[in-house]
């Protein structure tokens, strides 16, 4: 039987990407969604390899991600972290008790000699995930954020230092010589549609774009690439996590000399994507983004519950041909 369902590849980071990954996977069916995930936030804690963005997508695709926090396992407890605190340790990165099982198994398998992509595939199978989850690379790449007090790994800056500013520099240590993981470049070239997730452009999308070959593959597919805005300025933010992530994003965008706006994000991806999904609340930016060479689709992009995620996923899969003129899809 010939496969008629489209093959979709999405590139992204943690929370924003995972909110779209689950409804896309549900609409597309088994094996039709590939998610290429940023690994430049990965870190070692307590001898364990932690991959926050991979795990956020893994848990979302498995239907066990904590909805309110946006990361970690739903209803997880933090007894191990609290015990560390009782011992006087500054446990600044909160690893849930169930989440720890993922890190234990990942670290064990890495020590056994498996690559991060092999380990990720094993974890995804273990969680019953039938989408393909790919780390962007099997090599260690680390986002480093420089503020006046010094240079820190991404999670140290974001969590331990509460995204303190101003950010002077952001770099992706090791990215320019890190081969994309097996399957990454082909997943971009072979997909019917490629999506740049509504993820932080500086800390989640750019590390993937910094890997050799990724930009070229995307620009060769530009007419099939859709970018979804991660920034909505016209609507109020409703939870503290969103407020914190928005503040971090504003500081990272400023470090690149960019405004905190959908238009600025569109400018970053103009050579890579032909369609830009702009939130209805920021509709007044549509003509500027169109003038940048995009077809603009207006949609409700705030994924505050699974129904909204499904509606946005449906809008994305109804991909119109690349061209010009804005389309209202909400
Ligand atoms: N985010 C926090 O704000 N505080 C935490 O303590 C924290 C722990 C954590 C543990 C595992 C994991 O997979 C994610 C975790 N996150 C935490 C989320 C993470 O810091 C970021 O949201 C992403 O890395 C940004 O994409």
Short mmCIF file of N, CA and C and ligand atoms in Angstrom, two decimals, residues 13-15 38 41 50-53 55-56 59 71-72 92-96 99 103 154-155 158-159 203-204 245, ligand 1:
data_model
loop_
_atom_site.label_atom_id
_atom_site.label_comp_id
_atom_site.label_asym_id
_atom_site.label_seq_id
_atom_site.Cartn_x
_atom_site.Cartn_y
_atom_site.Cartn_z
N UNK A 13 13.04 23.09 20.45
CA UNK A 13 13.61 22.89 21.78
C UNK A 13 12.64 22.13 22.66
N UNK A 14 12.40 22.65 23.87
CA UNK A 14 11.62 21.91 24.85
C UNK A 14 10.13 22.19 24.82
N UNK A 15 9.70 23.12 25.66
CA UNK A 15 8.27 23.25 25.94
C UNK A 15 7.45 23.63 24.70
N UNK A 38 16.96 20.21 20.05
CA UNK A 38 18.15 20.89 20.57
C UNK A 38 18.75 20.10 21.73
N UNK A 41 21.34 22.44 25.58
CA UNK A 41 21.05 22.71 27.00
C UNK A 41 21.45 21.53 27.88
N UNK A 50 21.65 14.71 31.60
CA UNK A 50 20.29 15.24 31.54
C UNK A 50 20.12 15.93 30.18
N UNK A 51 19.06 15.60 29.49
CA UNK A 51 18.76 16.20 28.18
C UNK A 51 17.37 16.84 28.28
N UNK A 52 17.29 18.06 28.81
CA UNK A 52 15.97 18.63 29.14
C UNK A 52 15.03 18.70 27.93
N UNK A 53 15.53 19.14 26.79
CA UNK A 53 14.61 19.32 25.65
C UNK A 53 14.17 17.98 25.06
N UNK A 55 13.87 15.25 26.75
CA UNK A 55 12.94 14.63 27.69
C UNK A 55 11.58 15.31 27.66
N UNK A 56 11.57 16.63 27.49
CA UNK A 56 10.28 17.34 27.43
C UNK A 56 9.46 16.82 26.25
N UNK A 59 8.38 13.04 26.97
CA UNK A 59 7.25 12.93 27.89
C UNK A 59 5.95 13.42 27.22
N UNK A 71 7.47 20.89 31.77
CA UNK A 71 8.61 19.96 31.70
C UNK A 71 8.45 18.92 32.81
N UNK A 72 9.21 17.84 32.69
CA UNK A 72 9.16 16.78 33.69
C UNK A 72 7.92 15.90 33.54
N UNK A 92 19.79 23.06 42.69
CA UNK A 92 19.13 24.13 41.92
C UNK A 92 18.41 23.61 40.67
N UNK A 93 18.80 22.43 40.19
CA UNK A 93 18.11 21.89 39.01
C UNK A 93 17.23 20.74 39.49
N UNK A 94 15.92 20.95 39.39
CA UNK A 94 14.96 20.03 40.01
C UNK A 94 14.72 18.79 39.16
N UNK A 95 15.22 17.67 39.64
CA UNK A 95 14.99 16.42 38.93
C UNK A 95 13.96 15.61 39.71
N UNK A 96 12.83 15.37 39.08
CA UNK A 96 11.76 14.62 39.73
C UNK A 96 12.18 13.17 39.95
N UNK A 99 11.45 11.24 36.85
CA UNK A 99 12.35 11.78 35.82
C UNK A 99 13.76 11.18 35.99
N UNK A 103 17.08 9.55 33.45
CA UNK A 103 18.50 9.94 33.44
C UNK A 103 19.41 8.78 33.82
N UNK A 154 23.82 27.08 29.68
CA UNK A 154 22.46 27.60 29.54
C UNK A 154 21.62 27.37 30.79
N UNK A 155 21.58 26.13 31.31
CA UNK A 155 20.69 25.85 32.44
C UNK A 155 21.15 26.55 33.72
N UNK A 158 19.82 30.01 33.11
CA UNK A 158 18.36 30.10 33.05
C UNK A 158 17.70 29.74 34.38
N UNK A 159 18.17 28.66 35.01
CA UNK A 159 17.51 28.18 36.23
C UNK A 159 18.22 28.72 37.48
N UNK A 203 18.16 30.17 21.89
CA UNK A 203 18.69 29.05 22.69
C UNK A 203 18.23 27.68 22.20
N UNK A 204 17.21 27.62 21.34
CA UNK A 204 16.73 26.30 20.90
C UNK A 204 16.89 26.05 19.40
N UNK A 245 10.18 32.48 30.87
CA UNK A 245 10.78 32.11 29.58
C UNK A 245 10.79 33.31 28.63
N1 LIG B 1 13.17 24.45 34.46
C1 LIG B 1 13.18 25.26 35.52
O1 LIG B 1 12.79 26.42 35.41
N2 LIG B 1 13.65 24.82 36.75
C2 LIG B 1 14.10 23.55 36.94
O2 LIG B 1 14.54 23.20 38.04
C3 LIG B 1 14.05 22.66 35.82
C4 LIG B 1 14.44 21.34 35.91
C5 LIG B 1 14.31 20.48 34.80
C6 LIG B 1 14.63 19.14 34.91
C7 LIG B 1 14.49 18.28 33.83
C8 LIG B 1 14.03 18.80 32.62
O3 LIG B 1 13.87 17.97 31.58
C9 LIG B 1 13.71 20.14 32.48
C10 LIG B 1 13.84 20.99 33.58
N3 LIG B 1 13.51 22.34 33.47
C11 LIG B 1 13.57 23.16 34.58
C12 LIG B 1 13.12 22.92 32.18
C13 LIG B 1 14.34 23.48 31.43
O4 LIG B 1 15.15 24.24 32.26
C14 LIG B 1 14.02 24.50 30.33
O5 LIG B 1 12.69 24.85 30.26
C15 LIG B 1 14.50 24.07 28.99
O6 LIG B 1 15.80 23.60 28.98
C16 LIG B 1 14.41 25.23 27.99
O7 LIG B 1 14.11 24.66 26.77
#
